[in-house]
Short mmCIF file of C-alpha atoms and ligand atoms in Angstrom, two decimals:
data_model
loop_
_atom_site.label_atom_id
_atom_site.label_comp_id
_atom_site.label_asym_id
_atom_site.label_seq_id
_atom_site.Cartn_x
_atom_site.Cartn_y
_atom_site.Cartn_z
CA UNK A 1 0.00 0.00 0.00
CA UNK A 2 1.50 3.42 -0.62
CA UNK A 3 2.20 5.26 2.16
CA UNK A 4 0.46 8.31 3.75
CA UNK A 5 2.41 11.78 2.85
CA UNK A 6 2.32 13.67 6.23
CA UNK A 7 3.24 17.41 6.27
CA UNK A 8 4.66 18.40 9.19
CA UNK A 9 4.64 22.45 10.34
CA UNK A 10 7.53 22.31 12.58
CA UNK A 11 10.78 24.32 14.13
CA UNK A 12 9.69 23.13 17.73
CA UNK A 13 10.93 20.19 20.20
CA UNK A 14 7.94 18.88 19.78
CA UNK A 15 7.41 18.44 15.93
CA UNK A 16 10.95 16.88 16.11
CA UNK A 17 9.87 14.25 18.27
CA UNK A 18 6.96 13.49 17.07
CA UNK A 19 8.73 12.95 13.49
CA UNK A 20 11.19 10.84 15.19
CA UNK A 21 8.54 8.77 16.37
CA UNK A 22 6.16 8.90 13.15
CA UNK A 23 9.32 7.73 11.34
CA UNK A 24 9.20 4.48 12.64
CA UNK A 25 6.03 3.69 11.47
CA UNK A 26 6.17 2.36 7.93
CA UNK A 27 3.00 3.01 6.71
CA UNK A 28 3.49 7.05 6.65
CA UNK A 29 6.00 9.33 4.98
CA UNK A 30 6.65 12.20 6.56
CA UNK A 31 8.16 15.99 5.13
CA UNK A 32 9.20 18.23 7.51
CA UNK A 33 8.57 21.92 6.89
CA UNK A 34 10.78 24.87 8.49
CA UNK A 35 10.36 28.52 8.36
CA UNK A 36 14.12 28.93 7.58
CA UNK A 37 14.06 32.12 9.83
CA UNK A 38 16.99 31.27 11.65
CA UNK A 39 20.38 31.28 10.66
CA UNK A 40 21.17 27.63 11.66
CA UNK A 41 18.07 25.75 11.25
CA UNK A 42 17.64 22.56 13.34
CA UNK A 43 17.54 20.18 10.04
CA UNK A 44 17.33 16.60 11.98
CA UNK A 45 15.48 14.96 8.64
CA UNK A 46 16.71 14.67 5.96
CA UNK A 47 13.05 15.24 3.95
CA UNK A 48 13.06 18.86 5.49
CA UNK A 49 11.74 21.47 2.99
CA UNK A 50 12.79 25.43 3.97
CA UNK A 51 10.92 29.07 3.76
CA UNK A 52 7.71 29.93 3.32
CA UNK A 53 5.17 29.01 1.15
CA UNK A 54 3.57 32.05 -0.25
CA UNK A 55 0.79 32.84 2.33
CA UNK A 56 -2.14 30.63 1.86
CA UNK A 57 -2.77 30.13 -2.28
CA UNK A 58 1.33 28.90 -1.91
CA UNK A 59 0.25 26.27 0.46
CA UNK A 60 -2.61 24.87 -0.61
CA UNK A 61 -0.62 24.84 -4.30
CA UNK A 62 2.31 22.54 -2.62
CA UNK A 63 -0.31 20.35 -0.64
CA UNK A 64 -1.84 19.54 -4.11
CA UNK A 65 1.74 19.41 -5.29
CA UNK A 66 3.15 17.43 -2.98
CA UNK A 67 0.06 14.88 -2.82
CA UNK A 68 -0.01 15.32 0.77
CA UNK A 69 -2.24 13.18 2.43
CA UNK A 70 -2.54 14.49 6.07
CA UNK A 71 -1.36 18.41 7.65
CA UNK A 72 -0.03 18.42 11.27
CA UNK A 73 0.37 21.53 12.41
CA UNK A 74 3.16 21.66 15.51
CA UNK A 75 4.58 24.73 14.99
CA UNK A 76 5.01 27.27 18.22
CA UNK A 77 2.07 28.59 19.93
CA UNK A 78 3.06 32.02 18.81
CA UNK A 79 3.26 30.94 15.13
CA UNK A 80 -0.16 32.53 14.61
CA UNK A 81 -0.49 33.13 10.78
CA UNK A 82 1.54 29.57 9.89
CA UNK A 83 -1.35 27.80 11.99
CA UNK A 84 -4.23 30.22 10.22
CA UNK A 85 -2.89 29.36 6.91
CA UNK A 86 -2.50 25.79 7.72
CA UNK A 87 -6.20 25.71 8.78
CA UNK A 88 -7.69 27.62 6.05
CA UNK A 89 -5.90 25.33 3.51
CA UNK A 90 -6.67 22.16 5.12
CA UNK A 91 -10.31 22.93 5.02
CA UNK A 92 -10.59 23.94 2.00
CA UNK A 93 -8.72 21.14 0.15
CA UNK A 94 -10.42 18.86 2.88
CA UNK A 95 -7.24 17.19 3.96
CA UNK A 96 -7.40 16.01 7.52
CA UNK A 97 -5.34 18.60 9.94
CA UNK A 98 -4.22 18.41 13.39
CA UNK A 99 -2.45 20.84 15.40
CA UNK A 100 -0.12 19.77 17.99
CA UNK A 101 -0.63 22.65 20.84
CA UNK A 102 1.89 22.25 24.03
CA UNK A 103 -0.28 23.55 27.06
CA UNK A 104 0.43 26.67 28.52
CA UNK A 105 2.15 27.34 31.68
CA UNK A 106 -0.11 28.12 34.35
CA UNK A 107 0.33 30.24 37.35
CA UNK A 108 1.46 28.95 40.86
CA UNK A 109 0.39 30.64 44.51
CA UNK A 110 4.41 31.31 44.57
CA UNK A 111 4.30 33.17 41.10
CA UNK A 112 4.20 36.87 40.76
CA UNK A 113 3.08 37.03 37.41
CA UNK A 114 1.37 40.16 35.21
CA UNK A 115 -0.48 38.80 32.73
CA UNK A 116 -1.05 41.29 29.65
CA UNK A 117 -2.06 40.18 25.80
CA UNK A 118 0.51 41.65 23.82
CA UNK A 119 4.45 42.70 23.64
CA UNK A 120 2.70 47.01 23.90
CA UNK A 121 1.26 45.86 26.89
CA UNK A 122 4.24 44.08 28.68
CA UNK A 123 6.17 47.44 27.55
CA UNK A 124 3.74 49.63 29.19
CA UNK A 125 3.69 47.69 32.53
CA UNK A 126 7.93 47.37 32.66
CA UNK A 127 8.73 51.66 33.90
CA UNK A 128 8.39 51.54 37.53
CA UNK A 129 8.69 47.58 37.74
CA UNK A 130 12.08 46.78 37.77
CA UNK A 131 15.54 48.59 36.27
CA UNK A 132 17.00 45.33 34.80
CA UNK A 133 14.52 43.53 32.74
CA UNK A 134 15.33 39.89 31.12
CA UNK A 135 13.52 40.25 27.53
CA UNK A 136 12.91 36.62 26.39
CA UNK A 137 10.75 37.56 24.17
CA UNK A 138 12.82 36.09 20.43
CA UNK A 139 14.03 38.88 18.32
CA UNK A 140 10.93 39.67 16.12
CA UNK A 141 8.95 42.26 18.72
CA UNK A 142 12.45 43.86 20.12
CA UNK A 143 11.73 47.39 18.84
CA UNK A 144 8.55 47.44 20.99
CA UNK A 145 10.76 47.89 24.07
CA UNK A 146 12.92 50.31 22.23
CA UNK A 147 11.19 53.63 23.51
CA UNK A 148 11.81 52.62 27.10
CA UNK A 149 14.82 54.59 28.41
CA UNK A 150 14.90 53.97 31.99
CA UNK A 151 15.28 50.46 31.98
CA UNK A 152 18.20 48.06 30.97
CA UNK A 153 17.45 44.91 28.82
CA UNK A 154 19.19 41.64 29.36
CA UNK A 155 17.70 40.15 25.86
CA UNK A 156 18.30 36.62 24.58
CA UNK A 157 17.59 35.76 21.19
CA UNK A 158 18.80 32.84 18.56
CA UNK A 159 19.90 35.19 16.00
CA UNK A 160 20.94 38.77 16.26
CA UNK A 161 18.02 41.29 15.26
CA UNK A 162 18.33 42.67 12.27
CA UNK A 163 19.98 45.64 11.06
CA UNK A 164 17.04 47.75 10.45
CA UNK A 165 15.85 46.76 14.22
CA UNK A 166 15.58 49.58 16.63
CA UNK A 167 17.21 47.98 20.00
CA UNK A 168 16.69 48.65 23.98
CA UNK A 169 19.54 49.39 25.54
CA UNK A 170 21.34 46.81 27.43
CA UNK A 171 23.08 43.69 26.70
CA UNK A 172 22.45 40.48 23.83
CA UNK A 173 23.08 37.08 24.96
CA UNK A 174 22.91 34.78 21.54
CA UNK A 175 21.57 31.43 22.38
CA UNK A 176 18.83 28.44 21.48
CA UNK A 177 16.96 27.07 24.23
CA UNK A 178 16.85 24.56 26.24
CA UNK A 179 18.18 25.95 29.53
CA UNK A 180 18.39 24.53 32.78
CA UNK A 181 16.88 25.99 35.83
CA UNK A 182 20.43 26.20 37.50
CA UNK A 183 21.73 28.18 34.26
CA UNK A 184 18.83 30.43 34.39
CA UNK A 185 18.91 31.29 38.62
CA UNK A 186 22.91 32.04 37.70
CA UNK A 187 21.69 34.25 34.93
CA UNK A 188 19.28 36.55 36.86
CA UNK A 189 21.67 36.85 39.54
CA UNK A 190 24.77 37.76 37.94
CA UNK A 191 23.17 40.37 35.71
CA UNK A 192 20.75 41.81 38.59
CA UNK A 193 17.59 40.85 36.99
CA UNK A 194 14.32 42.30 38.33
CA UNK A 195 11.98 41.30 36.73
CA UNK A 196 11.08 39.18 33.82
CA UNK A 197 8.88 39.29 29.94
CA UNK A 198 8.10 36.36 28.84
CA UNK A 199 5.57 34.80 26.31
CA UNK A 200 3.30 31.51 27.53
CA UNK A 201 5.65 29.37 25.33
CA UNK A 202 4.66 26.34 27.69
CA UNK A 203 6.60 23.46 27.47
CA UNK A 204 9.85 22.32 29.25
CA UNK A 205 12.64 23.69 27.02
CA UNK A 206 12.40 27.43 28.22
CA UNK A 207 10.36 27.10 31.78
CA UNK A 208 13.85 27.21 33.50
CA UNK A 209 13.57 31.13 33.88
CA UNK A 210 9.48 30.84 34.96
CA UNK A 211 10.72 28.07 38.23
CA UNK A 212 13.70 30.97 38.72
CA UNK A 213 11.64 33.86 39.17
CA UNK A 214 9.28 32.04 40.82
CA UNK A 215 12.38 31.17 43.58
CA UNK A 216 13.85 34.84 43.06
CA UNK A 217 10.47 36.61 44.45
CA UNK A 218 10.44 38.61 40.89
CA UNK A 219 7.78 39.37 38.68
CA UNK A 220 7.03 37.81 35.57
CA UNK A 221 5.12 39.92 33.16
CA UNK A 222 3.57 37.12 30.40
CA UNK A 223 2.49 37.61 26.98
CA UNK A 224 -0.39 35.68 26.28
CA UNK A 225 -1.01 33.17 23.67
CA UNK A 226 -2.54 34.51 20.68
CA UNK A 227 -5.72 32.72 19.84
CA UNK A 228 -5.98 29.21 17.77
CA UNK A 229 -7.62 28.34 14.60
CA UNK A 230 -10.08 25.73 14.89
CA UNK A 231 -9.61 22.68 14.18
CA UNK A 232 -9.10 19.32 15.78
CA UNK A 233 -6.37 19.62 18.26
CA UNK A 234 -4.05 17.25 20.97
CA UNK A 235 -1.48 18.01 23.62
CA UNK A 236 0.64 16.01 23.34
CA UNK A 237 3.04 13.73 20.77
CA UNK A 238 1.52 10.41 22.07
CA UNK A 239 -2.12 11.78 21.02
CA UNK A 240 -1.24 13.07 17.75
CA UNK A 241 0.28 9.51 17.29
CA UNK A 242 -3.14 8.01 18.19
CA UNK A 243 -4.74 10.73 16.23
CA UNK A 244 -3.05 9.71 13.11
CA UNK A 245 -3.08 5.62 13.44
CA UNK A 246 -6.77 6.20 13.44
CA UNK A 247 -6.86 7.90 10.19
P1 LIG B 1 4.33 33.02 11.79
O1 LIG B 1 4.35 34.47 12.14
O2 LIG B 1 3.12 32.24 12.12
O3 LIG B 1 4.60 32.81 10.25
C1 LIG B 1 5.10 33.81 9.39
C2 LIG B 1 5.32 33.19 8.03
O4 LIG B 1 6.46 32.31 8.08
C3 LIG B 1 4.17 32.30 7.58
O5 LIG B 1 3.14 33.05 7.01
C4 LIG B 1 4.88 31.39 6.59
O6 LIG B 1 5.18 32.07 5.39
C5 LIG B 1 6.22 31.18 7.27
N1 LIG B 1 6.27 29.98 8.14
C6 LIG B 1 6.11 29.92 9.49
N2 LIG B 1 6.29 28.68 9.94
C7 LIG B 1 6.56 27.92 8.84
C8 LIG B 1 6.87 26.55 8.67
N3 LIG B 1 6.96 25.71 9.72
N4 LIG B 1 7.11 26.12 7.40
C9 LIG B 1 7.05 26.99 6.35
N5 LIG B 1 6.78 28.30 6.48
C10 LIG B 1 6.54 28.76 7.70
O7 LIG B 1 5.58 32.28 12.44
P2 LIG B 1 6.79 32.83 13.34
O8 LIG B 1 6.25 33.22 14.66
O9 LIG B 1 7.59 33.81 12.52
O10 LIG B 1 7.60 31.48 13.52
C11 LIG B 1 8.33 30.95 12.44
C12 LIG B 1 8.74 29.52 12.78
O11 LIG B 1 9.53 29.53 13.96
C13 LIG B 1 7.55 28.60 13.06
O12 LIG B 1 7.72 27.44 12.28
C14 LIG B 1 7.61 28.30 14.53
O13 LIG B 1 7.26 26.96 14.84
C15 LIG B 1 9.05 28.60 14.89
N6 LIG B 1 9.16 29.19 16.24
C16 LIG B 1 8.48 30.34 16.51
C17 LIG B 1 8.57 30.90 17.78
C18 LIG B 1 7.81 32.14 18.14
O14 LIG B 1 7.90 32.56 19.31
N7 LIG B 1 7.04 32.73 17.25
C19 LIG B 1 9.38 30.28 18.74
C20 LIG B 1 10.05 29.10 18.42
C21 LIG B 1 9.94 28.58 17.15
P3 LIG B 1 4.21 31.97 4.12
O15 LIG B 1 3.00 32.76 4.44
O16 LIG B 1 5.05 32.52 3.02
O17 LIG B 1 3.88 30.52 3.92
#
């Protein structure tokens, strides 16, 4: 029987596993797809296509293209318009789509956290909350802390920002996740850090600096998920399995 193409919307820990794992079974064939945004791209298949597709008329074209069979969508929670497209194009060519959605973090007693819906809203909250800030916020939304004069930015990012990017002031640590709890309490206290921006990434990779804050008494001020197309959804790689032997 010829196997089932699966498309997989990746650049998370998640969609690598769960290709690991779907690669073992020999009844699907599986294409990884990555954004290319980063220099370095994790490429850990060898069937890995790169860069967009052209918004949603570019996808649905390479679906039918491509003869895929099946869309999983397990691309970040803040990949917003990747999972909108995805959606969109999966309905209308009526191929069967999943996203794979990592729950959020949720908030502990021992957690000082603000919670606000957007990076202009953690900006606003940051004068007055703390002098040394630690911006984990990627590179794309940097200039949004730009205006802010009176505080300095400890911001990690994979790649640098780009040229054209204005900057906060402060210092650029270049680095891709996953970081340890111990490496993160060393981090806020050598530089100082008083409080922390963060988005509800969820997931274990990055929730090293949430369980250090939590332990350092500082605030976290969390950026919200942005909503999620609908669509038929799991939590985690073991259910998307499921959800896919059953297809
Ligand atoms: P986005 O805003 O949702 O997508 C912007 C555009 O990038 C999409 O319209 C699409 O271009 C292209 N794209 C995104 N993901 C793609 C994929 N897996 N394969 C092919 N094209 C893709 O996404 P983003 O927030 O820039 O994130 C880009 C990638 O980085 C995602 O794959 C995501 O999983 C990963 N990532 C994002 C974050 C984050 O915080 N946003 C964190 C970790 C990893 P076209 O319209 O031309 O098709």
């Amino acid at each position: 029987m010829k196997p089932k193409r699966i498309l997989i919307l990746g650049g998370t820990t998640e969609a690598r596993e769960l290709i690991t794992k779907i690669s073992l079974i020999p009844r699907f064939e599986v294409i990884n797809s990555l954004a290319g945004c980063t220099r370095r791209p994790v490429i850990m298949w060898e069937n890995t296509r790169l860069g967009g597709f052209g918004g949603i008329p570019g996808l649905k074209h390479y679906l039918e293209q491509q003869q895929i069979d099946i869309l999983v969508d397990a691309t970040h929670p803040f990949a917003a318009q990747i999972s909108e497209n995805a959606a969109i194009a999966a309905t209308q060519l009526r191929i069967p789509h999943l996203m794979l959605v990592r729950p959020v973090w949720e908030k502990t007693p021992e957690d000082q956290w603000i919670e606000v819906t957007s990076n202009q809203a953690a900006a606003m909250v940051l004068p007055g909350l703390a002098q040394r800030v630690f911006l984990t916020i990627g590179r794309q939304e940097l200039a949004t802390y730009a205006y802010i004069k009176d505080v300095w930015f400890l911001m990690r990012m994979i790649d640098p920002p780009l040229a054209s990017t204005a900057v906060p002031a402060g210092k650029l640590i270049l680095e891709r996740g996953p970081f340890t709890l111990k490496e993160e309490k060393a981090l806020l206290e050598t530089y100082a850090i008083g409080a922390i921006v963060s988005k509800n990434s969820g997931g274990e990779a990055t929730m090293g600096k949430i369980i250090a804050a939590r332990e350092a008494k500082i605030p976290v001020v969390m950026v919200q998920r942005p909503g999620i197309p609908q669509g038929e959804k799991v939590s985690d790689i073991g259910k998307a399995i499921s959800w896919l032997e059953s297809l």
